[in-house]
Coordinates of C-alpha atoms and ligand atoms in Angstrom, one line a residue:
M5 CA 0.1 0.0 0.1
M6 CA 1.4 3.4 -1.1
E7 CA 2.5 5.0 2.2
K8 CA 3.3 8.6 3.3
R9 CA 6.7 8.2 1.1
E10 CA 5.1 7.2 -2.3
A11 CA 2.8 9.7 -2.0
T12 CA 5.5 12.1 -1.8
E13 CA 6.8 10.6 -4.7
L14 CA 3.8 10.4 -6.9
L15 CA 3.0 14.4 -5.9
V16 CA 6.4 15.8 -7.2
R17 CA 6.0 13.1 -10.5
L18 CA 2.5 15.0 -10.7
V19 CA 4.4 18.1 -10.4
N20 CA 6.8 17.6 -12.3
A21 CA 4.3 16.5 -15.6
S22 CA 3.4 19.5 -17.2
S23 CA 0.0 21.0 -17.3
E24 CA 0.0 24.9 -17.6
P25 CA -3.1 26.2 -19.5
G26 CA -2.3 24.8 -23.0
R27 CA 0.2 22.1 -22.9
P28 CA -0.9 19.0 -24.0
M29 CA -2.6 17.0 -21.0
R30 CA -0.9 13.9 -22.4
D31 CA 1.8 13.8 -19.9
V32 CA 0.0 14.3 -16.8
L33 CA -2.6 12.2 -17.2
G34 CA -0.3 9.8 -18.6
V35 CA 0.9 9.8 -14.9
V36 CA -2.1 8.8 -12.9
R37 CA -3.8 6.0 -15.7
P38 CA -0.6 3.0 -15.0
I39 CA -1.2 3.2 -11.1
L40 CA -5.4 2.8 -12.2
E41 CA -4.7 -0.2 -14.3
D42 CA -2.5 -1.8 -11.6
L43 CA -5.4 -1.3 -9.7
C44 CA -7.4 -3.2 -12.2
F45 CA -9.8 -0.5 -12.9
D46 CA -12.0 -0.5 -16.3
I47 CA -10.9 2.9 -17.8
T48 CA -12.6 5.3 -20.3
V49 CA -10.6 8.4 -22.3
E50 CA -12.5 11.3 -23.3
E51 CA -9.9 12.1 -25.7
H52 CA -9.8 15.8 -26.8
S53 CA -6.7 18.1 -28.1
L54 CA -7.1 20.6 -25.8
C55 CA -9.5 18.9 -22.2
P56 CA -9.0 15.3 -22.5
T57 CA -10.8 13.5 -19.1
L58 CA -10.5 10.0 -17.6
L59 CA -13.4 8.1 -16.0
A60 CA -11.7 5.0 -13.9
T61 CA -14.6 3.0 -11.8
H62 CA -13.7 -0.1 -10.0
G63 CA -17.2 -2.6 -8.6
D64 CA -20.2 -1.0 -8.2
P65 CA -19.0 2.5 -6.9
V66 CA -20.8 3.4 -4.1
L67 CA -18.3 6.9 -4.4
L68 CA -17.4 9.1 -7.1
M69 CA -13.9 11.4 -6.7
S70 CA -13.1 13.8 -8.9
G71 CA -9.9 16.4 -9.5
H72 CA -8.8 18.6 -11.9
L73 CA -5.1 18.0 -13.2
D74 CA -4.4 21.3 -14.8
T75 CA -3.1 24.1 -13.2
V76 CA -2.5 27.8 -13.7
D77 CA 0.4 29.6 -15.3
L78 CA 3.3 29.0 -12.9
G79 CA 3.6 32.8 -12.5
E80 CA 6.9 34.9 -10.5
G81 CA 8.2 35.3 -7.3
W82 CA 9.1 31.4 -6.4
T83 CA 11.9 31.1 -3.7
H84 CA 11.7 27.4 -3.8
G85 CA 11.8 24.5 -6.6
Q86 CA 9.3 23.1 -8.5
G87 CA 8.6 19.4 -7.0
E88 CA 11.0 20.8 -4.3
V89 CA 10.0 19.0 -0.7
V90 CA 11.1 20.2 2.4
G91 CA 10.5 17.9 5.2
D92 CA 7.1 17.0 5.1
T93 CA 6.2 20.2 2.3
V94 CA 6.3 19.4 -1.3
Y95 CA 6.4 23.2 -3.3
G96 CA 5.2 23.7 -6.5
R97 CA 2.2 24.9 -9.2
G98 CA -0.7 22.7 -8.3
A99 CA 1.1 20.6 -5.6
L100 CA -2.1 22.0 -3.8
D101 CA -4.5 23.2 -6.6
M102 CA -4.8 20.2 -6.9
K103 CA -2.4 17.6 -7.9
G104 CA -2.0 16.8 -4.0
P105 CA -5.5 15.9 -3.5
C106 CA -4.9 14.1 -6.7
V107 CA -3.1 12.0 -4.9
S108 CA -5.4 11.4 -1.7
M109 CA -7.9 10.5 -4.6
L110 CA -5.4 7.5 -5.8
L111 CA -4.2 6.3 -2.4
T112 CA -8.4 6.0 -1.7
A113 CA -8.7 4.0 -4.7
E114 CA -6.0 1.8 -3.8
R115 CA -7.6 1.3 0.1
L116 CA -11.1 0.9 -1.4
V117 CA -9.8 -1.6 -4.1
G118 CA -8.2 -3.8 -1.2
E119 CA -11.2 -3.5 0.7
N120 CA -13.3 -4.8 -2.0
I121 CA -15.6 -1.0 -2.1
G122 CA -16.4 0.4 -5.3
C123 CA -15.5 3.7 -6.4
A124 CA -15.0 5.9 -8.8
I125 CA -12.6 8.7 -10.2
T126 CA -12.5 11.4 -12.7
F127 CA -9.7 13.5 -13.7
T128 CA -10.7 16.6 -15.8
T129 CA -7.8 18.7 -17.7
D130 CA -9.1 22.5 -17.8
E131 CA -10.9 23.2 -14.7
E132 CA -9.1 26.1 -15.0
I133 CA -10.0 27.8 -18.1
G134 CA -13.3 26.4 -19.2
M135 CA -15.0 23.3 -17.5
L136 CA -15.6 22.4 -20.7
G137 CA -13.7 18.5 -19.9
A138 CA -16.4 18.6 -17.3
D139 CA -18.8 19.6 -18.9
R140 CA -18.6 17.4 -21.3
L141 CA -17.7 14.0 -19.1
A142 CA -21.0 14.8 -16.9
Q143 CA -22.9 14.8 -19.9
A144 CA -21.7 11.8 -21.2
H145 CA -22.3 9.7 -18.2
P146 CA -25.5 10.0 -16.4
E147 CA -25.0 6.9 -14.8
L148 CA -22.4 8.8 -12.5
G149 CA -25.7 10.1 -10.9
Q150 CA -26.6 6.5 -9.4
I151 CA -23.4 7.0 -7.3
P152 CA -24.5 7.4 -3.8
L153 CA -21.5 10.4 -2.7
A154 CA -19.9 12.3 -4.6
I155 CA -17.2 14.8 -4.1
I156 CA -15.2 17.2 -5.4
C157 CA -12.0 16.9 -4.1
E158 CA -10.5 20.2 -4.3
P159 CA -8.6 21.7 -1.1
T160 CA -11.1 23.2 0.9
N161 CA -8.7 22.4 4.8
M162 CA -11.5 19.4 4.8
R163 CA -14.3 21.3 5.4
P164 CA -17.3 19.8 3.9
A165 CA -18.3 22.8 1.2
I166 CA -22.0 22.3 -0.2
A167 CA -22.4 25.1 -2.5
E168 CA -20.4 27.7 -4.5
K169 CA -21.1 31.1 -6.4
G170 CA -21.8 31.7 -9.7
V171 CA -19.9 33.9 -11.6
L172 CA -20.8 36.7 -13.9
Q173 CA -17.9 38.7 -15.8
F174 CA -19.3 41.2 -18.6
R175 CA -17.2 44.1 -19.9
V176 CA -19.6 47.4 -20.9
Q177 CA -19.8 49.9 -23.3
T178 CA -21.0 53.5 -23.6
W179 CA -21.2 55.7 -27.4
G180 CA -20.9 59.2 -27.3
K181 CA -19.8 62.0 -29.2
S182 CA -17.0 63.5 -29.9
A183 CA -16.9 67.6 -29.4
H184 CA -13.9 70.1 -28.7
A185 CA -13.6 70.8 -24.7
S186 CA -14.7 74.3 -24.9
M187 CA -17.9 73.2 -26.3
P188 CA -20.2 70.6 -24.8
E189 CA -23.5 71.3 -25.7
L190 CA -21.5 69.9 -29.4
G191 CA -21.3 66.1 -27.7
S192 CA -21.8 63.6 -25.6
N193 CA -19.3 62.5 -23.2
A194 CA -19.3 58.6 -23.2
L195 CA -16.8 58.0 -20.2
T196 CA -19.2 60.4 -17.8
S197 CA -21.9 58.4 -19.0
L198 CA -20.3 54.9 -18.1
V199 CA -19.2 56.8 -14.4
H200 CA -22.2 57.6 -13.6
R201 CA -23.6 54.4 -14.3
L202 CA -21.4 52.1 -12.9
S203 CA -21.7 54.3 -9.6
D204 CA -25.0 53.3 -9.5
L205 CA -24.2 49.6 -9.4
L206 CA -21.6 49.7 -7.1
D207 CA -23.6 51.6 -4.8
A208 CA -26.6 49.3 -5.0
E209 CA -27.5 47.5 -1.9
L210 CA -27.6 43.8 -3.1
F211 CA -23.8 44.1 -3.4
G212 CA -22.1 43.9 0.6
T213 CA -25.4 43.6 2.3
S214 CA -26.0 41.5 5.2
S215 CA -27.0 38.6 4.3
Q216 CA -25.1 34.9 5.0
D217 CA -23.9 34.9 1.0
P218 CA -23.5 38.6 0.1
V219 CA -22.9 38.8 -4.1
S220 CA -19.6 40.9 -5.0
V221 CA -18.6 43.2 -7.3
N222 CA -15.8 44.1 -9.0
L223 CA -14.9 46.8 -10.9
A224 CA -11.2 45.9 -12.9
N225 CA -10.8 47.8 -15.1
I226 CA -11.9 51.4 -17.0
S227 CA -11.2 52.9 -20.1
G228 CA -12.1 55.9 -22.8
G229 CA -11.0 59.1 -23.7
N230 CA -7.7 60.2 -25.4
L231 CA -6.3 63.4 -25.7
I232 CA -7.6 66.1 -22.6
N233 CA -9.6 69.0 -24.6
V234 CA -11.7 66.0 -26.2
I235 CA -15.3 64.9 -25.1
P236 CA -14.9 60.7 -25.1
D237 CA -17.1 59.6 -28.4
S238 CA -16.8 55.7 -26.2
A239 CA -15.7 53.9 -23.0
K240 CA -15.8 50.7 -21.6
A241 CA -15.8 49.0 -18.4
E242 CA -15.4 45.1 -16.6
L243 CA -16.5 44.1 -13.8
D244 CA -17.0 40.5 -12.4
I245 CA -19.6 39.7 -9.9
R246 CA -20.2 36.4 -7.5
F247 CA -23.7 35.7 -6.6
S248 CA -25.1 32.4 -4.4
A249 CA -27.8 30.4 -5.5
E250 CA -30.5 32.5 -4.6
Y251 CA -30.0 34.0 -7.4
T252 CA -29.9 32.6 -10.9
A253 CA -27.5 33.7 -13.7
D254 CA -30.3 35.4 -15.8
E255 CA -32.2 37.0 -12.6
M256 CA -27.9 38.4 -11.7
L257 CA -28.0 39.5 -15.5
G258 CA -31.3 40.9 -15.0
I259 CA -30.4 42.8 -12.2
V260 CA -27.3 44.6 -13.7
K261 CA -28.7 45.5 -16.5
K262 CA -31.4 47.3 -14.4
L263 CA -28.4 48.7 -12.5
L264 CA -26.3 49.7 -15.2
R265 CA -30.1 51.6 -17.7
A266 CA -29.2 49.2 -20.2
D267 CA -32.5 49.7 -21.9
H268 CA -30.4 52.8 -23.4
D269 CA -29.3 52.0 -27.4
L270 CA -25.6 53.7 -26.5
L271 CA -24.9 51.5 -23.6
G272 CA -23.8 47.5 -25.1
I273 CA -23.0 44.4 -22.2
E274 CA -21.0 41.5 -23.8
V275 CA -21.4 38.9 -21.0
L276 CA -17.4 37.2 -21.4
H277 CA -17.7 34.5 -18.6
E278 CA -21.3 32.7 -17.2
L279 CA -21.2 30.0 -14.9
P280 CA -24.5 29.4 -12.5
P281 CA -24.2 29.1 -8.7
F282 CA -25.0 25.5 -7.0
R283 CA -25.8 24.5 -3.7
S284 CA -25.8 20.6 -3.4
E285 CA -29.0 18.5 -2.8
I286 CA -27.4 15.6 -0.5
S287 CA -29.7 14.2 2.3
P288 CA -29.4 16.3 5.4
D289 CA -28.7 13.3 7.5
F290 CA -26.3 12.4 5.8
L291 CA -24.1 15.6 5.9
A292 CA -25.2 15.9 9.9
K293 CA -22.9 12.2 10.0
I294 CA -20.1 13.7 7.5
E295 CA -19.9 16.8 9.8
N296 CA -19.7 15.2 12.8
Y297 CA -16.8 13.0 11.8
L298 CA -14.8 15.9 10.4
G299 CA -15.6 17.9 13.3
E300 CA -16.4 21.2 10.9
M301 CA -19.6 22.5 9.8
A302 CA -20.4 22.8 5.9
Y303 CA -20.1 25.8 4.5
S304 CA -20.2 27.4 1.0
V305 CA -17.0 28.8 -1.3
P306 CA -17.5 32.0 -3.1
Y307 CA -15.6 30.8 -6.3
G308 CA -16.8 28.3 -8.8
T309 CA -15.6 24.5 -9.2
E310 CA -16.7 21.2 -10.9
M311 CA -19.3 20.6 -8.5
V312 CA -21.1 22.9 -10.6
K313 CA -20.4 20.8 -13.7
F314 CA -21.3 17.7 -11.9
G315 CA -24.2 18.4 -9.1
P316 CA -26.3 18.7 -11.9
V317 CA -25.6 14.8 -12.9
N318 CA -25.5 14.1 -8.9
P319 CA -26.7 16.3 -6.9
N320 CA -25.0 14.3 -3.7
I321 CA -22.0 15.9 -4.2
L322 CA -19.5 17.7 -1.5
I323 CA -16.3 20.1 -2.2
L324 CA -14.1 18.3 0.8
G325 CA -10.3 17.8 0.1
P326 CA -6.6 18.9 1.9
G327 CA -4.8 21.8 1.7
I328 CA -5.4 25.9 2.3
V329 CA -7.3 27.2 -0.6
E330 CA -5.4 30.4 -0.1
L331 CA -2.1 29.3 -0.7
A332 CA -3.4 28.3 -4.2
H333 CA -2.2 30.5 -7.9
R334 CA 0.7 31.7 -5.7
P335 CA 4.2 31.8 -5.6
D336 CA 5.6 29.1 -3.2
E337 CA 1.8 27.2 -3.5
H338 CA 2.3 23.8 -1.4
I339 CA 0.7 21.4 0.8
D340 CA 2.1 19.3 3.8
I341 CA 2.0 15.4 2.3
N342 CA 0.6 14.6 6.0
E343 CA -3.2 16.8 5.3
V344 CA -2.6 14.3 2.1
M345 CA -2.8 11.8 4.0
R346 CA -5.3 12.9 5.9
A347 CA -7.8 13.3 3.4
V348 CA -7.2 9.4 2.7
K349 CA -8.3 8.2 5.9
A350 CA -11.5 10.6 5.6
Y351 CA -12.4 9.6 2.0
V352 CA -12.3 5.6 3.0
D353 CA -14.1 6.0 6.2
M354 CA -17.2 8.4 4.7
A355 CA -17.0 5.7 1.6
K356 CA -17.7 3.4 4.4
M357 CA -20.2 5.5 6.1
V358 CA -22.3 5.4 2.7
T359 CA -21.9 1.2 2.7
S360 CA -22.8 1.1 6.3
Q361 CA -26.6 3.3 5.5
Ligands
ZN11 ZN1 -8.8 23.7 -8.6

């Protein structure tokens, strides 16, 4: 059985297999596939040039575990090497998000096979960009909905998350009429119009309310105009809004359009990226058992995960994994291998909780 030392070696191999955006994901899938083959899993690979995915099943699964093997770009500012091990800590892009949790999944698979408990594993490869692989995989395999418990193994420091926020990223553009700054009556200032509308949006009561899952808004950039003595004839800004399952994605877009007074033909909104919010339908009794076992109360995460793709197929779903998510997407990303091992024990015990129900 793989123990801490083997888990560390496997994680270092995964970190060293390239998986940045745009890279072929063959290498990283090539690390996990033989391990599952050796454990006699049935393996289906959904081929795709950008986002191949792998589904592995063994016996009659009581637990589905899902992880993504792609990472964000390396970026700058690292003081540790890629795959460097210091004590029990493994450093490198993806060590935490989420190749470390993927190692937990593989060790769990090994232990469950040893105990003759069926399980299924999915590995996806473009979570950080479009989640297209997870989307295709979930759609192609409705049988995943029959598995009593599904876990997205993203790092939550082993706190169970049952909901995640939706994302609405959009560009808003305004048009006016150019004129000399000394003759404003001949022009119409597109930038002023944009600023007024944006401040109406940013001041809306909706944002930063005292509700449990407040809607957040980020004005990311704004541009328009050029010469100081010319009235700008166009302006634009980009915003990112996060919202809970209190709203649908369409409702949120409707609210935004209303706040920006988008009925105007001199204003356009272009949605750049959109993900609906999701809330798990896991039974309260079973969730209480899990909370009790983990010693942690369920919560909601403010970001999107592949729960939004797998959840509609299998709503008995949680986000639960080792590691501290705040360290993700940063230089010196790392995970403690003891946390990886702790997750293995929890996943195995949770699979047994399902079988004993
Ligand atoms: Zn992730």
